[in-house]
Each structure stands twice: as structure tokens, then as C-alpha cells.
Coordinates of C-alpha atoms and ligand atoms in Angstrom, one line a residue:
M1 CA -52.3 26.9 56.4
P2 CA -51.5 25.5 59.8
E3 CA -49.1 27.6 61.9
S4 CA -46.7 24.7 62.4
E5 CA -46.4 24.4 58.6
K6 CA -45.7 28.1 58.3
K7 CA -43.0 27.9 61.0
R8 CA -41.4 24.9 59.3
S9 CA -41.5 26.6 55.9
G10 CA -39.7 29.7 57.0
G11 CA -41.8 31.6 54.5
K12 CA -42.7 34.3 57.0
N13 CA -39.0 35.1 57.7
V14 CA -38.4 35.7 54.0
T15 CA -41.4 38.1 53.6
S16 CA -40.8 39.9 56.9
S17 CA -37.2 40.6 55.9
I18 CA -38.5 41.9 52.5
A19 CA -41.1 44.0 54.3
R20 CA -38.5 45.5 56.6
R21 CA -36.2 46.4 53.7
I22 CA -39.1 48.0 51.8
N23 CA -40.1 50.0 54.9
A24 CA -36.5 51.2 55.5
S25 CA -36.2 52.4 51.9
V26 CA -39.6 54.2 52.0
W27 CA -38.6 55.8 55.4
L28 CA -35.2 57.1 54.0
D29 CA -37.1 58.5 50.9
K30 CA -39.5 60.3 53.3
L31 CA -36.7 61.7 55.4
E32 CA -34.9 62.9 52.3
S33 CA -38.0 64.7 51.0
Y34 CA -38.7 66.3 54.4
V35 CA -35.1 67.6 54.7
F36 CA -35.3 69.0 51.1
L37 CA -38.7 70.6 51.7
N38 CA -37.6 72.2 55.0
V39 CA -34.4 73.6 53.5
A40 CA -36.4 75.0 50.5
I41 CA -39.0 76.6 52.8
L42 CA -36.2 78.2 54.9
A43 CA -34.4 79.5 51.9
A44 CA -37.6 81.0 50.4
L45 CA -38.4 82.6 53.7
F46 CA -34.9 84.1 54.0
V47 CA -35.0 85.6 50.5
M48 CA -38.5 87.0 51.2
L49 CA -37.2 88.6 54.4
V50 CA -34.2 90.2 52.7
L51 CA -36.5 91.5 50.0
Y52 CA -38.8 92.9 52.6
S53 CA -35.9 94.5 54.5
I54 CA -34.5 96.3 51.5
G55 CA -37.9 97.6 50.6
W56 CA -38.4 95.8 47.3
T57 CA -41.9 95.9 45.8
P58 CA -43.0 94.3 42.5
A59 CA -44.1 97.8 41.3
G60 CA -40.6 99.3 42.0
D61 CA -38.0 100.4 39.3
L62 CA -35.6 97.6 39.9
T63 CA -36.2 93.8 39.7
A64 CA -35.6 91.7 42.8
V65 CA -32.4 90.3 41.3
E66 CA -31.0 93.7 40.4
L67 CA -31.7 94.9 44.0
L68 CA -30.1 91.7 45.5
K69 CA -27.0 92.3 43.3
E70 CA -26.5 95.7 45.0
I71 CA -26.0 94.0 48.4
R72 CA -22.3 93.8 49.4
D73 CA -22.5 92.5 53.0
M74 CA -24.9 91.2 55.7
E75 CA -24.4 91.2 59.4
F76 CA -26.5 89.8 62.3
T77 CA -26.2 91.4 65.7
G78 CA -28.0 91.1 69.0
D79 CA -27.5 89.2 72.2
S80 CA -30.6 86.9 71.9
L81 CA -33.0 85.7 69.2
R82 CA -35.6 88.2 70.4
N83 CA -33.1 91.1 69.8
L84 CA -31.6 89.8 66.6
V85 CA -31.0 92.6 64.0
M86 CA -30.0 92.2 60.4
E87 CA -27.8 94.8 58.8
I88 CA -27.6 95.0 55.0
H89 CA -24.7 96.9 53.4
F90 CA -25.3 98.2 49.8
A91 CA -22.7 99.1 47.2
S92 CA -23.7 102.7 47.6
G93 CA -22.6 102.6 51.2
E94 CA -26.2 102.7 52.5
I95 CA -27.0 100.4 55.4
R96 CA -30.5 99.0 56.2
T97 CA -31.3 97.4 59.5
T98 CA -34.3 95.2 60.3
A99 CA -35.2 93.9 63.7
L100 CA -35.9 90.1 63.3
G101 CA -37.4 89.5 66.8
S102 CA -41.0 89.8 65.8
W103 CA -40.5 87.6 62.7
I104 CA -38.8 85.0 64.8
E105 CA -41.5 85.1 67.4
F106 CA -44.1 84.4 64.7
L107 CA -42.2 81.9 62.6
L108 CA -40.6 79.8 65.4
P109 CA -43.9 78.2 66.7
V110 CA -45.0 77.4 63.1
G111 CA -41.6 75.8 62.4
V112 CA -41.8 73.8 65.6
I113 CA -45.3 72.5 64.8
V114 CA -44.3 71.6 61.2
T115 CA -41.1 69.8 62.3
A116 CA -42.9 68.0 65.1
G117 CA -45.5 66.8 62.6
E118 CA -42.8 65.5 60.3
G119 CA -41.0 63.9 63.3
I120 CA -44.1 62.1 64.4
D121 CA -44.8 60.9 60.9
L122 CA -41.2 59.6 60.5
F123 CA -41.4 57.9 63.9
T124 CA -44.7 56.1 63.1
S125 CA -43.3 55.1 59.7
L126 CA -40.5 53.3 61.4
F127 CA -43.1 50.7 62.4
G128 CA -44.8 50.5 59.0
A129 CA -43.3 47.1 58.1
H130 CA -46.3 45.2 59.4
K131 CA -48.6 47.0 56.9
I132 CA -46.3 45.9 54.1
L133 CA -46.2 42.4 55.5
K134 CA -50.0 42.2 55.3
K135 CA -49.9 43.1 51.6
L136 CA -47.1 40.4 51.1
R137 CA -49.2 37.7 52.8
P138 CA -50.0 35.9 49.5
L139 CA -46.3 35.7 48.7
D140 CA -45.7 34.4 52.2
E141 CA -48.2 31.5 51.6
I142 CA -46.6 30.7 48.2
V143 CA -43.2 30.5 49.8
A144 CA -44.6 28.3 52.6
R145 CA -46.4 25.9 50.2
A146 CA -43.4 25.6 47.9
T147 CA -41.1 24.9 50.9
A148 CA -43.6 22.3 52.3
I149 CA -43.8 20.5 49.0
S150 CA -40.1 20.6 48.5
K151 CA -39.7 19.0 51.9
I152 CA -41.6 15.9 50.9
S153 CA -38.9 13.4 50.5
L154 CA -39.7 11.4 47.4
D155 CA -37.8 8.3 48.2
Q156 CA -38.0 5.2 46.0
T157 CA -41.0 3.7 47.9
K158 CA -43.0 6.9 47.6
I159 CA -42.3 7.1 43.8
E160 CA -43.4 3.5 43.5
H161 CA -46.6 4.4 45.4
L162 CA -47.3 7.2 43.0
E163 CA -46.6 5.1 40.0
E164 CA -48.9 2.4 41.3
A165 CA -51.6 5.0 42.0
I166 CA -51.3 6.3 38.4
R167 CA -51.5 2.8 37.0
T168 CA -54.5 1.8 39.1
A169 CA -56.3 5.2 39.0
S170 CA -59.9 4.4 39.7
T171 CA -63.1 5.8 38.2
Q172 CA -65.3 7.7 40.7
D173 CA -68.6 9.3 39.5
G174 CA -67.4 8.8 35.9
Q175 CA -64.1 10.7 36.7
V176 CA -60.6 9.3 36.9
H177 CA -59.3 9.5 40.5
L178 CA -55.9 8.9 41.8
S179 CA -55.2 7.8 45.4
T180 CA -51.9 6.7 47.0
G181 CA -53.1 6.6 50.6
D182 CA -49.9 8.3 51.6
S183 CA -50.5 11.5 53.6
D184 CA -47.2 13.0 52.5
L185 CA -48.2 12.7 48.9
R186 CA -51.6 14.3 49.4
K187 CA -50.6 17.6 47.8
V188 CA -49.1 16.0 44.7
E189 CA -52.1 13.7 44.5
S190 CA -54.6 16.6 44.6
A191 CA -52.7 18.5 41.9
L192 CA -52.6 15.4 39.7
N193 CA -56.3 14.8 40.2
Q194 CA -57.1 18.3 39.2
L195 CA -55.0 17.9 36.1
L196 CA -56.7 14.6 35.3
L197 CA -60.1 16.3 35.6
K198 CA -59.2 19.0 33.2
M199 CA -57.7 16.5 30.7
E200 CA -60.8 14.4 31.0
D201 CA -63.1 17.3 30.5
S202 CA -61.3 18.5 27.4
Y203 CA -61.2 14.8 26.1
R204 CA -65.0 14.5 26.6
Q205 CA -65.6 17.8 24.8
Q206 CA -63.4 16.6 21.9
T207 CA -65.1 13.2 21.5
R208 CA -68.6 14.8 21.7
F209 CA -67.6 17.3 19.1
V210 CA -66.2 14.6 16.8
S211 CA -69.2 12.4 17.2
D212 CA -71.7 15.3 16.7
A213 CA -69.7 16.4 13.6
S214 CA -69.8 12.9 12.1
H215 CA -73.5 12.6 12.8
E216 CA -74.2 15.9 11.2
L217 CA -72.1 15.0 8.1
R218 CA -73.7 11.6 7.8
T219 CA -77.2 13.0 7.1
P220 CA -76.3 15.0 4.0
I221 CA -74.1 12.1 2.7
A222 CA -77.0 9.7 3.2
V223 CA -79.4 12.1 1.3
I224 CA -76.9 12.5 -1.6
Q225 CA -76.5 8.8 -1.7
G226 CA -80.2 8.3 -1.8
Y227 CA -80.7 10.7 -4.6
A228 CA -77.8 9.2 -6.6
D229 CA -79.5 5.8 -6.3
M230 CA -82.8 7.2 -7.3
L231 CA -81.2 8.9 -10.3
D232 CA -79.5 5.7 -11.2
R233 CA -82.7 3.7 -11.2
W234 CA -85.3 6.1 -12.6
G235 CA -83.6 9.5 -13.3
K236 CA -82.2 8.5 -16.7
E237 CA -85.6 8.4 -18.3
D238 CA -87.7 10.7 -16.2
P239 CA -86.6 14.4 -16.6
E240 CA -88.7 15.4 -13.5
I241 CA -86.9 13.0 -11.2
L242 CA -83.6 14.0 -12.8
Q243 CA -84.3 17.7 -12.0
E244 CA -85.4 16.9 -8.4
G245 CA -82.3 14.7 -7.9
I246 CA -79.9 17.4 -9.2
T247 CA -81.5 20.2 -7.1
S248 CA -81.4 18.1 -3.9
I249 CA -77.9 17.0 -4.4
K250 CA -76.9 20.6 -5.0
N251 CA -78.7 21.7 -1.8
E252 CA -77.2 19.0 0.3
S253 CA -73.7 19.5 -0.9
Q254 CA -74.0 23.2 -0.3
H255 CA -75.1 22.4 3.3
M256 CA -72.2 20.0 3.7
K257 CA -69.8 22.6 2.4
E258 CA -71.1 25.2 4.9
L259 CA -70.9 22.6 7.7
V260 CA -67.3 21.7 6.8
E261 CA -66.3 25.4 6.7
Q262 CA -67.8 26.0 10.1
L263 CA -66.1 22.9 11.5
L264 CA -62.8 24.1 10.2
F265 CA -63.3 27.5 11.7
L266 CA -64.0 26.0 15.2
A267 CA -61.1 23.5 14.9
R268 CA -58.8 26.4 14.0
G269 CA -60.1 28.3 17.0
D270 CA -59.6 25.4 19.3
S271 CA -56.0 24.9 18.2
G272 CA -55.3 28.7 18.4
R273 CA -54.8 29.0 14.7
N274 CA -57.5 31.7 14.1
T275 CA -55.4 34.8 14.1
L276 CA -57.0 38.2 14.6
H277 CA -56.0 41.3 12.7
K278 CA -57.3 44.0 14.9
E279 CA -57.7 47.6 13.7
K280 CA -59.5 50.7 15.0
T281 CA -62.9 50.6 13.4
D282 CA -66.2 52.5 13.6
L283 CA -68.7 49.8 14.5
R284 CA -71.5 51.9 13.2
E285 CA -70.1 51.8 9.7
L286 CA -69.3 48.1 9.9
I287 CA -72.9 47.2 11.0
A288 CA -74.3 49.6 8.4
E289 CA -72.4 47.6 5.7
V290 CA -73.9 44.3 7.0
W291 CA -77.4 46.0 7.0
E292 CA -76.9 47.2 3.3
E293 CA -75.7 43.8 2.2
S294 CA -78.5 42.0 4.0
S295 CA -81.1 44.3 2.4
M296 CA -79.6 43.4 -1.0
I297 CA -79.5 39.6 -0.5
D298 CA -82.7 39.1 1.3
P299 CA -85.7 40.9 -0.2
D300 CA -88.1 38.8 2.0
H301 CA -87.5 40.9 5.1
E302 CA -87.5 44.6 5.9
Y303 CA -84.1 45.6 7.2
V304 CA -84.0 48.8 9.3
F305 CA -80.8 50.5 10.6
I306 CA -81.4 52.8 13.5
S307 CA -78.9 55.6 13.6
A308 CA -78.9 59.0 15.4
G309 CA -82.6 58.3 16.3
K310 CA -83.6 57.8 12.7
E311 CA -84.9 54.5 11.2
L312 CA -83.3 54.0 7.8
R313 CA -84.8 51.6 5.3
V314 CA -83.4 50.8 1.8
G315 CA -84.9 49.0 -1.1
A316 CA -82.8 46.2 -2.6
D317 CA -81.7 48.4 -5.6
E318 CA -80.4 51.3 -3.5
A319 CA -78.5 48.9 -1.2
S320 CA -76.7 47.3 -4.1
S321 CA -75.5 50.7 -5.4
G322 CA -73.8 51.2 -2.0
N323 CA -74.7 54.9 -2.0
I324 CA -76.3 55.2 1.3
T325 CA -75.2 58.1 3.5
L326 CA -75.6 57.7 7.2
P327 CA -76.9 60.6 9.3
A328 CA -74.2 62.4 11.3
A329 CA -73.5 60.7 14.6
P330 CA -70.4 60.4 16.8
P331 CA -68.2 57.5 15.8
A332 CA -68.3 54.3 17.8
F333 CA -64.7 53.1 17.7
V334 CA -63.7 49.6 18.6
E335 CA -60.4 47.7 18.1
V336 CA -61.5 44.6 16.2
D337 CA -60.8 42.2 13.4
V338 CA -63.2 43.7 10.9
S339 CA -64.0 40.6 8.8
M340 CA -64.5 38.4 11.9
V341 CA -66.9 40.9 13.6
K342 CA -68.7 41.2 10.3
Q343 CA -69.0 37.4 10.2
S344 CA -70.5 37.4 13.7
A345 CA -73.0 40.1 12.8
R346 CA -74.0 38.2 9.6
I347 CA -74.7 35.1 11.8
F348 CA -77.1 37.0 14.0
V349 CA -78.7 38.7 11.1
Q350 CA -79.1 35.5 9.1
N351 CA -80.6 33.8 12.2
A352 CA -83.0 36.7 12.6
A353 CA -84.1 36.1 8.9
K354 CA -84.2 32.3 9.3
Y355 CA -86.4 32.3 12.4
S356 CA -88.9 35.0 11.4
E357 CA -91.7 35.2 8.9
P358 CA -91.2 36.8 5.5
G359 CA -92.3 40.4 5.5
S360 CA -91.3 41.0 9.1
T361 CA -88.8 43.6 10.2
I362 CA -85.2 43.1 11.3
R363 CA -83.6 46.0 13.2
L364 CA -79.9 46.7 13.5
S365 CA -78.4 49.4 15.6
V366 CA -75.1 50.5 17.4
N367 CA -74.9 51.9 20.9
S368 CA -72.1 53.3 23.0
S369 CA -72.3 53.4 26.8
G370 CA -70.2 52.7 29.9
G371 CA -66.9 52.1 28.0
K372 CA -68.6 49.5 25.7
V373 CA -69.8 49.7 22.1
S374 CA -72.5 47.3 21.2
Y375 CA -74.3 46.2 18.1
I376 CA -77.9 45.0 18.4
V377 CA -79.9 42.7 16.1
E378 CA -83.6 42.4 16.8
D379 CA -86.2 40.4 15.0
E380 CA -90.0 39.7 15.3
G381 CA -89.6 36.0 14.8
S382 CA -90.4 32.8 16.6
G383 CA -88.3 33.7 19.7
I384 CA -86.4 31.2 21.8
G385 CA -87.9 29.3 24.7
K386 CA -86.3 29.5 28.2
E387 CA -84.9 26.0 28.1
D388 CA -83.4 26.5 24.6
L389 CA -81.9 29.8 25.6
K390 CA -79.5 28.0 28.0
H391 CA -78.0 26.0 25.2
I392 CA -78.1 28.0 22.0
F393 CA -74.4 28.8 22.1
E394 CA -73.4 25.1 22.4
R395 CA -72.0 23.4 19.4
F396 CA -74.7 21.7 17.2
Y397 CA -77.5 22.8 19.5
R398 CA -80.7 23.5 17.6
S399 CA -84.2 23.9 19.2
D400 CA -86.7 21.2 18.3
K401 CA -88.6 23.9 16.4
A402 CA -85.5 24.7 14.4
R403 CA -84.7 21.1 13.7
N404 CA -88.3 20.4 12.4
S405 CA -88.4 23.5 10.2
D406 CA -86.8 23.6 6.8
T407 CA -84.6 26.7 7.7
G408 CA -81.5 24.7 7.0
G409 CA -79.1 25.4 9.8
T410 CA -76.1 23.5 11.2
G411 CA -76.3 24.5 14.9
L412 CA -72.8 26.0 14.7
G413 CA -73.6 29.6 13.8
L414 CA -73.9 30.9 17.4
S415 CA -70.9 28.9 18.6
I416 CA -68.8 30.6 15.9
A417 CA -70.3 34.0 16.8
K418 CA -69.5 33.4 20.5
W419 CA -65.9 32.4 19.7
I420 CA -65.4 35.6 17.7
V421 CA -66.9 37.8 20.5
D422 CA -65.0 36.0 23.2
A423 CA -61.7 36.5 21.2
H424 CA -62.4 40.2 21.3
D425 CA -63.1 40.2 25.1
G426 CA -66.7 41.0 24.3
S427 CA -70.0 39.7 25.6
I428 CA -73.4 38.7 24.2
D429 CA -76.8 39.3 25.9
V430 CA -79.9 37.7 24.6
T431 CA -83.5 38.6 25.3
S432 CA -86.2 36.5 23.7
R433 CA -89.9 35.7 24.0
P434 CA -91.4 32.9 22.1
D435 CA -93.7 34.2 19.2
F436 CA -92.6 37.8 19.8
G437 CA -89.0 37.8 18.7
S438 CA -85.4 38.0 19.9
R439 CA -82.8 40.7 20.6
F440 CA -79.1 40.0 20.6
V441 CA -76.8 42.7 22.1
V442 CA -73.1 42.1 21.2
S443 CA -70.7 44.4 23.1
F444 CA -67.0 45.1 22.7
P445 CA -64.7 47.3 24.8
A446 CA -64.6 50.8 23.3
A447 CA -61.3 51.8 21.7
Ligands
ADP501 P1 -78.5 27.2 13.3 O1 -77.6 26.9 12.2 O2 -79.5 26.2 13.7 O3 -79.2 28.5 13.2 P2 -77.2 28.6 15.5 O4 -76.0 28.1 16.3 O5 -77.0 29.8 14.7 O6 -77.6 27.4 14.6 O7 -78.4 28.8 16.4 C1 -78.7 27.8 17.4 C2 -80.2 27.7 17.7 O8 -80.6 28.9 18.3 C3 -81.0 27.7 16.4 O9 -81.2 26.4 15.9 C4 -82.3 28.2 16.9 O10 -83.1 27.2 17.6 C5 -81.9 29.3 18.0 N1 -81.9 30.7 17.4 C6 -80.8 31.4 17.1 N2 -81.1 32.6 16.7 C7 -82.4 32.7 16.8 C8 -83.4 33.7 16.5 N3 -83.0 34.9 16.0 N4 -84.7 33.4 16.7 C9 -85.1 32.3 17.2 N5 -84.2 31.2 17.4 C10 -82.9 31.4 17.2

């Protein structure tokens, strides 16, 4: 910010007065604690001196308090500090004298050094306001900016300029851009341009989403329509065509149902209506459940759960009984919405199955390290090319390979998984090699 602007704004005056006040308060606190500390040290030294003078030892018959209670009077005599003598008069009439000269000779320099140190510290602290001022610099700038903006006099002509600029906002590089040509309005102009950019970006995302969604829905509708026509023409007489038509219509409507459910999930997410019900959960148990259920539903792949260094495999029958005991291992607690995180894991596991050959192995595991708890899904499938890898989390993105295969996806699974993981402040790391397989590591903050 230019100096002249700062001066005009008066922002610096505000923050330096705040800094001075903070410094004065810190200085007074420091002074108070030094005085308290010194008085406490002197009192402790005096009591120790008295106890020493009356010959108290921890091993003696009387406690220190009992002995102190016996004291009736105390007198100090001597013409100088060096000759100072302390006389202690007991209830029994006994008088004990102690020469304090050597004590004072020893303690005085120590006291002087300590007090000088405190004094120097208090003195330098008097000038500590500039350090506080440095820390308050961002505040200083905010004040200056706010003052500068508030000083722009928005007279009728300027308001008209602004209105005209909004009405005639031009399109530059495909972006709406607003320009008044008035240097006083430059700040307002740049704020409005930034806002326009954001609105435009979100509008573009919305329209792309709607057009992609309509396109994706059009395909199954066209297929259903085609089969309905075919049934109408030939299906009534030919049972083979009838069966083919029914199966295809069933498959397509199932695909459409899936697509609509996924679209609804993302729409709810975008509008902030997907509420999370977080609870403390052992991620190992949660992923083990997904592993069991996958083994049960999909007999075409071998599902392995790696836990405590052991590779666990289940046959479909065992998995359906739900009787699997995991080997003992420390729990991996996370604070998550259980059903959503399960949904995310199912997406990765189903993808692993979709994009790998029957008979291949899919590995699931859970790891804790560096304040994070992660679940890992690995497959030996087709892998993802470098170019595709950049886009797989985009809505409706499917690699050419996936589009041309009959795996039947929608291109929304990973967008949903990412939404869920982001909503839990988590992260996803993907490692993949075409024809070798993929590894998805999904991490959450440890609870
Ligand atoms: P889809 O419904 O097509 O599976 P996703 O959003 O789940 O949609 O995945 C997007 C794309 O990422 C897939 O079409 C596929 O090309 C690729 N992909 C995702 N998971 C894997 C995987 N485990 N192996 C290979 N490719 C994958």
C-alpha cells in the first residue's frame, strides 16, 4: 500500500495506540510479578535464616512451626549492615543471637544482580510496542483499506458510471469484465470483477453438469424406447425377442435408477443438504465389513483383508454368516459418518472389481500413521493411464477404455467418493499403472 494512502487512512495511528496499550498492560503485569516474586524470595530467606538461627533441623524433636511459636520477640542491633546482629527471645527466657554480617555480604550482591536483571528487562519492555505493532500490521492494512474505500465519494455521477459499467459489462477471453474507466472506482471494480468471475465459474459448472446429466439420461431412455418399439413390433409373437427386450429394459432402468440416485446425492451435496452424522469409529472394523460384504456379493474376485500382517480370505459362505474374527490389532479410530464412509469404500471396491479380470485379487487394508488413518483398496486390474488419472474425479468422466467396455458405470462414482472424503477433511492418493493395477489410499484425520 502506498505510504501516502496509509497516512491518509490513519490506520497506523489506530494500531500503534492499540500496540502501546497492549505493551503498557504487559509491562504492568511483568512489574507486578517481579514485585511478588522478590517479596516471596525475601520472606522465604528470612524464615530460613530464623530457623537456622534457632538451630532447627528436620531431624529435631519439634517441628519448624512449633519452634517458631516459641519465639516471643526479635531485635536487631548493630551500627552498620556488616555488624547487624539478630536477637531472638524465647518464651523460656532463652535468647539466641546471630551475626547477620556474613549473610548480608553473601546475599547482597546476589540481590543486586537479580534486581538489576529485572530492572533491565522492565526497561527494555517499555519499548516493546514496536514488536506488537509488527504483529498487528495486517490489522493496520485492513483499517487503511477500509478507510480508503470509505473515502471514495460515491456521488450521483459515479453511481451512474458504475451502473453503466454493469449494464455494458464486456466479455473478455470468455469472461464477463466490468470497467468504468474511473480511477476512484478501481477497487470497487476489481471486487465486482472477482465476484463476477466466481459466479461465472459456478454457472459454467452448473450448466455443464446439467447438460452432462441430460446426455447420460438420454442414452438409457433411447435404449428403453428402442426395445419397447421392438417388442411392440415383433415381441408379441417371438418369445426370444420378448425375453431379450425385458432383460434389456430391466438393465437400462436399473442403470437409470443408479444414475438418478447418484445425481441426487451430488445435487444434495452441492446445496449443502447432505448432513453428516459423525461418530467415533474403528476404521478397521468398518472396512472389514465392506470386505466381508464384497466377498459375499462378488464370487468372481478374491477379496483379501490385510490385518496385523496377516492376509485374510473368506469364501462366500463364511462371509455371509458374518462370523469372521479379526486378528488382534490396535483400533484405528476416526470421527466419521459410518454409512457415508462405507459408501465411499464400496465405490473404490466396486471399481476395483469392475476394472479387473475375474479371478484376480482385490486387497483391502487399514493403516495408521502421522495422525492419519487410511484405508487402502488395491487391484490387479486394467490400471489408469496418466492422462485419465488427471480427470477421474471429475463428474461423468470415464476413460475411453471404460466407455467401450461393458462394465456399466456412470462416471459419477469417484466424484461421490471424493465429495464424501472432502466432507471429512480427508484426502485420496491414487497410484496406478496400466495393465498392472491401481491403489487408492483414502486418509482421514485420526480421532
Ligand atoms: P465409473 O462409473 O465409470 O466407474 P467412476 O467415477 O467410479 O465412474 O470412475 C471414473 C473412471 O475412473 C472410470 O470410468 C475408470 O475409467 C477409472 N477408474 C476408476 N477406478 C478404477 C480402477 N480401480 N481401475 C481402473 N480404472 C478405474
